[in-house]
mmCIF file of C-alpha atoms in Angstrom:
data_model
loop_
_atom_site.group_PDB
_atom_site.id
_atom_site.type_symbol
_atom_site.label_atom_id
_atom_site.label_comp_id
_atom_site.label_asym_id
_atom_site.label_seq_id
_atom_site.Cartn_x
_atom_site.Cartn_y
_atom_site.Cartn_z
ATOM 1 C CA MET C 1 -58.242 -223.482 -250.682
ATOM 2 C CA SER C 2 -60.223 -220.025 -250.761
ATOM 3 C CA THR C 3 -63.304 -222.079 -251.939
ATOM 4 C CA LEU C 4 -63.335 -223.206 -248.445
ATOM 5 C CA VAL C 5 -62.778 -219.641 -246.811
ATOM 6 C CA ILE C 6 -65.584 -218.191 -248.842
ATOM 7 C CA ILE C 7 -67.827 -221.019 -248.108
ATOM 8 C CA LEU C 8 -66.695 -220.901 -244.107
ATOM 9 C CA LEU C 9 -67.546 -217.106 -244.101
ATOM 10 C CA LEU C 10 -70.841 -217.259 -246.106
ATOM 11 C CA LEU C 11 -72.076 -220.088 -243.297
ATOM 12 C CA LEU C 12 -71.027 -217.675 -240.057
ATOM 13 C CA VAL C 13 -72.823 -214.935 -242.208
ATOM 14 C CA VAL C 14 -75.742 -216.659 -242.911
ATOM 15 C CA PHE C 15 -75.548 -217.856 -238.994
ATOM 16 C CA LEU C 16 -75.564 -214.368 -237.794
ATOM 17 C CA VAL C 17 -77.956 -213.014 -239.378
ATOM 18 C CA GLY C 18 -80.662 -216.243 -238.706
ATOM 19 C CA TYR C 19 -80.085 -216.807 -235.678
ATOM 20 C CA PRO C 20 -81.978 -214.048 -234.083
ATOM 21 C CA LEU C 21 -84.930 -214.533 -236.458
ATOM 22 C CA PHE C 22 -85.137 -218.596 -235.156
ATOM 23 C CA ARG C 23 -84.445 -217.875 -231.320
ATOM 24 C CA LYS C 24 -87.135 -217.982 -228.956
ATOM 25 C CA VAL C 25 -88.202 -214.446 -228.014
ATOM 26 C CA GLN C 26 -88.324 -214.003 -223.994
ATOM 27 C CA GLU C 27 -91.583 -212.808 -222.804
ATOM 28 C CA GLU C 28 -90.332 -210.814 -219.349
ATOM 29 C CA THR C 29 -88.090 -208.925 -221.280
ATOM 30 C CA PHE C 30 -89.224 -206.078 -219.619
ATOM 31 C CA VAL C 31 -89.167 -205.685 -215.605
ATOM 32 C CA ALA C 32 -92.229 -203.445 -214.796
ATOM 33 C CA VAL C 33 -91.300 -201.198 -212.135
ATOM 34 C CA LYS C 34 -94.059 -200.414 -209.522
ATOM 35 C CA PRO C 35 -94.151 -196.453 -208.537
ATOM 36 C CA THR C 36 -93.403 -196.172 -204.548
ATOM 37 C CA LYS C 37 -95.329 -193.602 -202.722
ATOM 38 C CA ALA C 38 -92.815 -191.027 -202.779
ATOM 39 C CA THR C 39 -92.823 -190.882 -206.653
ATOM 40 C CA LYS C 40 -96.158 -190.845 -206.944
ATOM 41 C CA ALA C 41 -96.605 -187.839 -204.428
ATOM 42 C CA ALA C 42 -93.859 -186.225 -206.662
ATOM 43 C CA ASP C 43 -96.047 -186.628 -209.918
ATOM 44 C CA GLU C 44 -99.161 -185.657 -208.162
ATOM 45 C CA LYS C 45 -97.110 -182.230 -206.884
ATOM 46 C CA ALA C 46 -95.744 -181.740 -210.380
ATOM 47 C CA ILE C 47 -98.717 -181.843 -212.045
ATOM 48 C CA ILE C 48 -100.588 -179.756 -209.668
ATOM 49 C CA MET C 49 -97.975 -177.131 -209.657
ATOM 50 C CA SER C 50 -97.930 -177.350 -213.616
ATOM 51 C CA THR C 51 -101.540 -177.072 -213.515
ATOM 52 C CA LEU C 52 -101.681 -173.711 -211.273
ATOM 53 C CA GLY C 53 -98.986 -172.176 -213.819
ATOM 54 C CA GLU C 54 -101.848 -172.995 -216.930
ATOM 55 C CA ILE C 55 -104.576 -171.815 -215.025
ATOM 56 C CA GLU C 56 -102.650 -168.422 -214.284
ATOM 57 C CA PHE C 57 -101.266 -168.175 -217.917
ATOM 58 C CA ASP C 58 -104.948 -168.646 -219.383
ATOM 59 C CA TYR C 59 -106.457 -166.403 -217.296
ATOM 60 C CA ARG C 60 -103.432 -163.838 -217.865
ATOM 61 C CA MET C 61 -104.136 -164.704 -221.991
ATOM 62 C CA ASN C 62 -107.600 -163.935 -221.032
ATOM 63 C CA LYS C 63 -109.247 -167.373 -221.744
ATOM 64 C CA LEU C 64 -110.345 -167.921 -218.277
ATOM 65 C CA SER C 65 -113.033 -165.520 -216.547
ATOM 66 C CA GLU C 66 -111.936 -164.191 -213.205
ATOM 67 C CA GLU C 67 -114.613 -166.354 -211.545
ATOM 68 C CA ASP C 68 -113.045 -169.569 -213.073
ATOM 69 C CA TYR C 69 -109.755 -168.391 -212.491
ATOM 70 C CA GLN C 70 -110.522 -167.769 -208.694
ATOM 71 C CA SER C 71 -112.311 -171.047 -207.983
ATOM 72 C CA LEU C 72 -109.603 -173.158 -210.033
ATOM 73 C CA LYS C 73 -106.988 -171.558 -208.342
ATOM 74 C CA HIS C 74 -108.653 -172.060 -204.968
ATOM 75 C CA THR C 75 -109.275 -175.659 -205.901
ATOM 76 C CA TYR C 76 -105.716 -176.757 -206.928
ATOM 77 C CA SER C 77 -104.360 -174.474 -204.433
ATOM 78 C CA GLY C 78 -105.673 -176.164 -201.894
ATOM 79 C CA ALA C 79 -104.319 -179.779 -203.245
ATOM 80 C CA ALA C 80 -100.806 -177.805 -203.265
ATOM 81 C CA VAL C 81 -101.157 -176.893 -199.842
ATOM 82 C CA ALA C 82 -102.067 -180.494 -198.593
ATOM 83 C CA LEU C 83 -99.820 -182.044 -200.580
ATOM 84 C CA MET C 84 -96.938 -179.961 -199.101
ATOM 85 C CA LYS C 85 -98.184 -180.621 -195.535
ATOM 86 C CA ALA C 86 -98.530 -184.462 -196.065
ATOM 87 C CA GLU C 87 -94.872 -184.207 -197.805
ATOM 88 C CA GLU C 88 -93.424 -182.518 -194.270
ATOM 89 C CA GLU C 89 -95.320 -184.676 -191.868
ATOM 90 C CA GLY C 90 -94.158 -187.775 -193.381
ATOM 91 C CA PRO C 91 -90.712 -187.745 -191.800
ATOM 92 C CA LEU C 92 -91.792 -185.892 -188.529
ATOM 93 C CA LYS C 93 -93.920 -189.367 -187.549
ATOM 94 C CA PRO C 94 -92.710 -191.444 -184.441
ATOM 95 C CA LYS C 95 -90.438 -194.514 -185.189
ATOM 96 C CA GLY C 96 -90.896 -196.172 -181.597
ATOM 97 C CA LYS C 97 -94.458 -196.012 -179.948
ATOM 98 C CA VAL C 98 -97.225 -193.957 -181.304
ATOM 99 C CA GLY C 99 -98.286 -191.558 -179.381
ATOM 100 C CA ARG C 100 -95.441 -190.352 -177.233
ATOM 101 C CA VAL C 101 -94.302 -187.397 -178.970
ATOM 102 C CA LYS C 102 -92.098 -184.615 -176.439
ATOM 103 C CA PRO C 103 -94.234 -181.293 -175.841
ATOM 104 C CA LYS C 104 -90.975 -179.166 -177.032
ATOM 105 C CA ALA C 105 -91.253 -181.074 -180.581
ATOM 106 C CA LYS C 106 -95.043 -180.693 -180.880
ATOM 107 C CA ASP C 107 -94.193 -177.108 -180.711
ATOM 108 C CA THR C 108 -91.420 -177.111 -183.055
ATOM 109 C CA VAL C 109 -93.558 -179.159 -185.472
ATOM 110 C CA ILE C 110 -96.659 -176.679 -185.268
ATOM 111 C CA ALA C 111 -94.093 -173.540 -185.752
ATOM 112 C CA ALA C 112 -92.621 -175.178 -188.702
ATOM 113 C CA LYS C 113 -95.792 -175.839 -190.150
ATOM 114 C CA SER C 114 -97.182 -172.217 -189.664
ATOM 115 C CA GLU C 115 -93.458 -171.407 -191.217
ATOM 116 C CA ILE C 116 -94.228 -173.487 -194.225
ATOM 117 C CA GLU C 117 -97.924 -172.231 -194.834
ATOM 118 C CA GLN C 118 -96.542 -168.603 -194.680
ATOM 119 C CA GLU C 119 -94.212 -169.618 -197.248
ATOM 120 C CA ILE C 120 -97.180 -171.143 -199.721
ATOM 121 C CA GLU C 121 -99.135 -167.948 -199.343
ATOM 122 C CA ALA C 122 -96.067 -165.904 -200.306
ATOM 123 C CA ASP C 123 -95.584 -168.488 -203.195
ATOM 124 C CA LEU C 124 -99.291 -168.333 -204.661
ATOM 125 C CA ALA C 125 -99.324 -164.281 -203.976
ATOM 126 C CA ALA C 126 -96.212 -164.321 -206.455
ATOM 127 C CA LEU C 127 -98.111 -166.450 -209.036
ATOM 128 C CA ASP C 128 -100.779 -163.860 -208.537
ATOM 129 C CA GLY C 129 -98.671 -161.462 -210.026
ATOM 130 C CA ALA C 130 -97.296 -158.199 -208.708
ATOM 131 C CA ILE C 131 -100.250 -156.240 -209.211
ATOM 132 C CA GLY C 132 -102.114 -155.108 -206.213
ATOM 133 C CA SER C 133 -102.820 -152.349 -203.770
ATOM 134 C CA CYS C 134 -101.373 -149.400 -202.354
ATOM 135 C CA ASN C 135 -99.370 -149.557 -199.116
ATOM 136 C CA ARG C 136 -100.510 -146.661 -197.666
ATOM 137 C CA CYS C 137 -103.938 -145.468 -199.481
ATOM 138 C CA GLY C 138 -105.219 -149.394 -201.057
ATOM 139 C CA ALA C 139 -105.611 -147.858 -204.277
ATOM 140 C CA GLN C 140 -105.523 -150.509 -207.154
ATOM 141 C CA LEU C 141 -101.838 -150.530 -208.253
ATOM 142 C CA LYS C 142 -101.942 -150.365 -212.615
ATOM 143 C CA GLU C 143 -98.826 -152.157 -213.239
ATOM 144 C CA ALA C 144 -97.013 -154.816 -212.452
ATOM 145 C CA LYS C 145 -94.120 -153.919 -209.860
ATOM 146 C CA GLN C 146 -95.168 -150.411 -210.086
ATOM 147 C CA GLU C 147 -92.444 -148.436 -207.769
ATOM 148 C CA TYR C 148 -94.697 -145.695 -207.091
ATOM 149 C CA CYS C 149 -98.448 -145.453 -206.315
ATOM 150 C CA HIS C 150 -100.326 -143.177 -209.044
ATOM 151 C CA SER C 151 -102.771 -141.714 -206.499
ATOM 152 C CA CYS C 152 -100.692 -141.016 -203.012
ATOM 153 C CA GLY C 153 -96.929 -141.229 -204.445
ATOM 154 C CA GLU C 154 -95.828 -144.296 -202.021
ATOM 155 C CA ARG C 155 -92.932 -145.974 -202.648
ATOM 156 C CA GLN C 156 -94.038 -149.786 -203.002
ATOM 157 C CA TYR C 157 -90.764 -151.882 -203.514
#
């Protein structure tokens, strides 16, 4: 009786181990997911913002010349602004008849765009670092986030 149980267990083990080796492999195991426009835009935005950060880092590490830095920064900043504008304009498109936008809505959209542009400019200025010029005399500050001007003594923050 015990030999019968051992033989049945041995056959079960052989079946469980051998079954995956002899079955047909399904070709469509993985389903390819097509990216949507929203995911493409988000990926592109992330790439551009990452690139801007790398450009800033390379410039601060003296790996880029001033001319190259300004050129690259201008190029990628323009691309970032264009993506952000396109992202903001997307949901504001009319769903019904094309061309029927209320005048008040246009003014709101224009005001929102100008606010967004100001925020973008402020963010880009923050990327440049806080080294700038004095608010009073215009002298070049020597350190990032310098509290007082070394020329006139004016408080900066």
